[in-house]
Amino acid sequence: MARRIAAGAAYGGGSVGLLGAAAVGVVLAEVQLAKRLVGGGTAPVPPSADGRYGVAFAGPADPLRLGMLGDSTAAGQGVRRAGQTPGALVASGLAAVSERPVDLRNVAQPGARSDDLERQVSLLLSDPSGAPDICVIMVGANDVTHRMPATQSVRCLTTAVRRLRTAGAEVVVGTCPDLGTIEPVYQPLRWLARRVSRQLAAAQTIGSVEQGGRTVSLGDLLGPEFEANPRELFGPDNYHPSAEGYATAAMALLPTVCAVLGLWPESDHLDGARREDMLPVAKAASQAAREAGTEVTAARAPWALLKHRRRRRLPAATEPHPHPHPGERGGSTRADRPPGTDTGTSSRTARAD
C-alpha cells in the first residue's frame, strides 16, 4: 500500500484510499466521540525557539543553520518554554556534538498539513543568507485527521524535500506519528488510526528517501512508550506531547541529524544485533514504520539502509540567545539566558553508548 501511495504521488495518480468504504460507517460514532474527548485540555501556544544555541562554542567557524518545518509537533505545541521544544532540543544537541553554535529558525505552523510545506520552504529559502545546512520536517498527523488524500500528502512532502535538497540543505523527516496511541481514542478507531498512520509513514519514507532525504520513524515513539506512560508523555490536551515526549522524539532525531552532517562516524557495516539491514526501499519503509527511531537512508537503488542508531544524551534544556543581528534569520528578540541556567529539565539518556 505504501508503494502504491508513493507511486501515485510521484506519477500524478489519483487518491489511493487507505481504508475500505465499509470501515467508514463502523467508526463514525467513534470519530465523533474522539473529537469531543481529544483536546479537552488546553495546549499553550508554542513558544518561539528561534535563536542561537551553543554560544559557548563561538569561534572562527560559521554557526550551523537548522530549519524546522511541519505541524504543531515541529513547532512544540504543548509546552511553555522554548527550551522544551523539539527544535531547541535538537539545536542544543547539535551544538554540543559539533562544538559550533547553531542558529535555529522554526517555520512550523500548528494545524499545518503537508500542503503548507510549500509556504514554509519558501520562507526558509527566502533568507538572504542562504539555505539552512540541515532541515528537520515533522508532519503527517493533520493529514490523517483531516482526511487529506495520501497521494497528495506524500506529493507535497516529496516536493518540499526536493526543493530543500536542490538548494543544498540536508533533510531529515520525522514521519507521521502513530495516532492510534491517543488515549481517548477507542476501538475500532484506535486500530484504524494506527493502520492509516503507519501506511502514511511508510509512504512518506519511500518518497523522502527517493528525493535524497533521510527519515526517522516517530510512530512507535508515540506508540509503546506513549501508550505505557500517557500521563508523562502527553501534554495537558491529551493530544500533543509533553516536554518528556518531545525529548524522546528529539533523542531519536539527533543521531540522524548529526550523521547526515558528517558529525557522526558513518560505517558500511550493518549491526545484525541491532537488526540493521539493507532492504528494498518499500520493505525498509514498512519495517521502519513499525519500530521506533528507525532511520532509513538511500543506498544503491532500489535499496535502502535500515539503521537503529544509539540515542544520545541531550544537554540540559536551554533558552535561545538572540542572533547577533536581530531580524536576520528570524532572530528572537527574547532576553538572553546564559546556557545551562534553565534547570527545569534534566539531561536524559535513552540508552548507554
PDB file of C-alpha atoms in Angstrom, residues 173-283:
ATOM      1  CA  VAL A 173      11.948  13.725   8.016  1.00  0.00           C
ATOM      2  CA  GLY A 174      10.276  12.579  11.215  1.00  0.00           C
ATOM      3  CA  THR A 175       7.451  10.526   9.737  1.00  0.00           C
ATOM      4  CA  CYS A 176       3.774  10.514  10.728  1.00  0.00           C
ATOM      5  CA  PRO A 177       3.223   9.586  14.386  1.00  0.00           C
ATOM      6  CA  ASP A 178       1.023   6.689  15.441  1.00  0.00           C
ATOM      7  CA  LEU A 179      -2.375   8.279  16.082  1.00  0.00           C
ATOM      8  CA  GLY A 180      -3.638   5.004  17.498  1.00  0.00           C
ATOM      9  CA  THR A 181      -1.935   5.860  20.777  1.00  0.00           C
ATOM     10  CA  ILE A 182      -4.049   8.917  21.582  1.00  0.00           C
ATOM     11  CA  GLU A 183      -5.557   7.969  24.908  1.00  0.00           C
ATOM     12  CA  PRO A 184      -9.239   8.964  24.402  1.00  0.00           C
ATOM     13  CA  VAL A 185      -9.494   7.089  21.069  1.00  0.00           C
ATOM     14  CA  TYR A 186     -11.255   3.736  21.466  1.00  0.00           C
ATOM     15  CA  GLN A 187     -11.515   0.615  19.349  1.00  0.00           C
ATOM     16  CA  PRO A 188     -12.058   0.104  16.457  1.00  0.00           C
ATOM     17  CA  LEU A 189     -10.965   3.652  15.632  1.00  0.00           C
ATOM     18  CA  ARG A 190      -7.701   3.127  17.524  1.00  0.00           C
ATOM     19  CA  TRP A 191      -6.750   0.186  15.285  1.00  0.00           C
ATOM     20  CA  LEU A 192      -7.763   2.033  12.128  1.00  0.00           C
ATOM     21  CA  ALA A 193      -5.882   5.182  13.161  1.00  0.00           C
ATOM     22  CA  ARG A 194      -2.747   3.122  13.774  1.00  0.00           C
ATOM     23  CA  ARG A 195      -3.063   1.391  10.414  1.00  0.00           C
ATOM     24  CA  VAL A 196      -3.569   4.628   8.477  1.00  0.00           C
ATOM     25  CA  SER A 197      -0.741   6.398  10.337  1.00  0.00           C
ATOM     26  CA  ARG A 198       1.737   3.629   9.631  1.00  0.00           C
ATOM     27  CA  GLN A 199       0.794   3.370   5.973  1.00  0.00           C
ATOM     28  CA  LEU A 200       1.307   7.107   5.547  1.00  0.00           C
ATOM     29  CA  ALA A 201       4.617   6.984   7.454  1.00  0.00           C
ATOM     30  CA  ALA A 202       5.891   4.212   5.171  1.00  0.00           C
ATOM     31  CA  ALA A 203       4.826   6.122   2.053  1.00  0.00           C
ATOM     32  CA  GLN A 204       6.498   9.285   3.390  1.00  0.00           C
ATOM     33  CA  THR A 205       9.690   7.271   3.855  1.00  0.00           C
ATOM     34  CA  ILE A 206       9.690   5.973   0.283  1.00  0.00           C
ATOM     35  CA  GLY A 207       9.083   9.433  -1.184  1.00  0.00           C
ATOM     36  CA  SER A 208      11.607  11.226   1.020  1.00  0.00           C
ATOM     37  CA  VAL A 209      14.417   8.697   0.531  1.00  0.00           C
ATOM     38  CA  GLU A 210      13.939   8.750  -3.233  1.00  0.00           C
ATOM     39  CA  GLN A 211      14.446  12.552  -3.131  1.00  0.00           C
ATOM     40  CA  GLY A 212      17.705  12.280  -1.173  1.00  0.00           C
ATOM     41  CA  GLY A 213      16.404  12.786   2.350  1.00  0.00           C
ATOM     42  CA  ARG A 214      16.640  10.534   5.371  1.00  0.00           C
ATOM     43  CA  THR A 215      13.751   9.524   7.585  1.00  0.00           C
ATOM     44  CA  VAL A 216      13.307   8.609  11.244  1.00  0.00           C
ATOM     45  CA  SER A 217      10.138   6.824  12.283  1.00  0.00           C
ATOM     46  CA  LEU A 218       8.283   8.539  15.116  1.00  0.00           C
ATOM     47  CA  GLY A 219       5.257   6.236  15.118  1.00  0.00           C
ATOM     48  CA  ASP A 220       6.490   3.830  17.748  1.00  0.00           C
ATOM     49  CA  LEU A 221       7.825   6.658  19.883  1.00  0.00           C
ATOM     50  CA  LEU A 222       4.216   7.744  20.101  1.00  0.00           C
ATOM     51  CA  GLY A 223       3.397   4.052  20.409  1.00  0.00           C
ATOM     52  CA  PRO A 224       4.535   1.703  23.186  1.00  0.00           C
ATOM     53  CA  GLU A 225       6.316   4.415  25.194  1.00  0.00           C
ATOM     54  CA  PHE A 226       3.397   6.844  24.972  1.00  0.00           C
ATOM     55  CA  GLU A 227       0.842   4.085  25.473  1.00  0.00           C
ATOM     56  CA  ALA A 228       2.626   2.875  28.601  1.00  0.00           C
ATOM     57  CA  ASN A 229       3.119   6.374  30.056  1.00  0.00           C
ATOM     58  CA  PRO A 230       0.291   8.558  28.738  1.00  0.00           C
ATOM     59  CA  ARG A 231       0.253  10.894  31.742  1.00  0.00           C
ATOM     60  CA  GLU A 232       4.011  11.518  31.442  1.00  0.00           C
ATOM     61  CA  LEU A 233       4.428  11.702  27.677  1.00  0.00           C
ATOM     62  CA  PHE A 234       1.261  13.505  26.579  1.00  0.00           C
ATOM     63  CA  GLY A 235       0.587  17.174  27.220  1.00  0.00           C
ATOM     64  CA  PRO A 236      -2.381  18.759  29.020  1.00  0.00           C
ATOM     65  CA  ASP A 237      -4.691  18.435  25.998  1.00  0.00           C
ATOM     66  CA  ASN A 238      -4.136  14.629  25.794  1.00  0.00           C
ATOM     67  CA  TYR A 239      -3.018  15.034  22.182  1.00  0.00           C
ATOM     68  CA  HIS A 240       0.274  16.911  21.885  1.00  0.00           C
ATOM     69  CA  PRO A 241       3.425  15.559  23.522  1.00  0.00           C
ATOM     70  CA  SER A 242       4.644  16.879  26.847  1.00  0.00           C
ATOM     71  CA  ALA A 243       8.199  18.087  27.447  1.00  0.00           C
ATOM     72  CA  GLU A 244       9.242  14.479  28.138  1.00  0.00           C
ATOM     73  CA  GLY A 245       7.539  13.360  24.945  1.00  0.00           C
ATOM     74  CA  TYR A 246       9.362  15.937  22.834  1.00  0.00           C
ATOM     75  CA  ALA A 247      12.652  14.952  24.462  1.00  0.00           C
ATOM     76  CA  THR A 248      12.021  11.340  23.457  1.00  0.00           C
ATOM     77  CA  ALA A 249      11.414  12.376  19.844  1.00  0.00           C
ATOM     78  CA  ALA A 250      14.448  14.695  19.812  1.00  0.00           C
ATOM     79  CA  MET A 251      16.703  11.903  21.055  1.00  0.00           C
ATOM     80  CA  ALA A 252      15.580   9.766  18.130  1.00  0.00           C
ATOM     81  CA  LEU A 253      16.159  12.532  15.566  1.00  0.00           C
ATOM     82  CA  LEU A 254      19.503  13.861  16.827  1.00  0.00           C
ATOM     83  CA  PRO A 255      21.771  10.933  15.781  1.00  0.00           C
ATOM     84  CA  THR A 256      20.492  11.077  12.202  1.00  0.00           C
ATOM     85  CA  VAL A 257      20.825  14.873  12.083  1.00  0.00           C
ATOM     86  CA  CYS A 258      24.447  14.542  13.213  1.00  0.00           C
ATOM     87  CA  ALA A 259      25.177  11.662  10.833  1.00  0.00           C
ATOM     88  CA  VAL A 260      23.877  13.450   7.746  1.00  0.00           C
ATOM     89  CA  LEU A 261      26.153  16.418   8.540  1.00  0.00           C
ATOM     90  CA  GLY A 262      29.193  14.156   8.830  1.00  0.00           C
ATOM     91  CA  LEU A 263      29.489  14.675  12.591  1.00  0.00           C
ATOM     92  CA  TRP A 264      28.872  11.018  13.360  1.00  0.00           C
ATOM     93  CA  PRO A 265      31.196   8.330  12.019  1.00  0.00           C
ATOM     94  CA  GLU A 266      29.434   6.512   9.176  1.00  0.00           C
ATOM     95  CA  SER A 267      30.133   2.853   8.534  1.00  0.00           C
ATOM     96  CA  ASP A 268      29.053   0.446   5.837  1.00  0.00           C
ATOM     97  CA  HIS A 269      28.989  -2.257   8.491  1.00  0.00           C
ATOM     98  CA  LEU A 270      25.458  -3.226   9.463  1.00  0.00           C
ATOM     99  CA  ASP A 271      24.995  -4.382  13.034  1.00  0.00           C
ATOM    100  CA  GLY A 272      22.909  -7.537  12.967  1.00  0.00           C
ATOM    101  CA  ALA A 273      22.492  -7.410  16.727  1.00  0.00           C
ATOM    102  CA  ARG A 274      20.688  -4.090  16.249  1.00  0.00           C
ATOM    103  CA  ARG A 275      18.563  -5.505  13.402  1.00  0.00           C
ATOM    104  CA  GLU A 276      20.199  -3.273  10.807  1.00  0.00           C
ATOM    105  CA  ASP A 277      19.862  -4.367   7.207  1.00  0.00           C
ATOM    106  CA  MET A 278      19.865  -3.394   3.540  1.00  0.00           C
ATOM    107  CA  LEU A 279      16.410  -3.885   2.059  1.00  0.00           C
ATOM    108  CA  PRO A 280      14.341  -2.756  -0.920  1.00  0.00           C
ATOM    109  CA  VAL A 281      13.161   0.736  -0.034  1.00  0.00           C
ATOM    110  CA  ALA A 282       9.493  -0.268   0.281  1.00  0.00           C
ATOM    111  CA  LYS A 283      10.310  -3.081   2.707  1.00  0.00           C
TER     112      LYS A 283
END
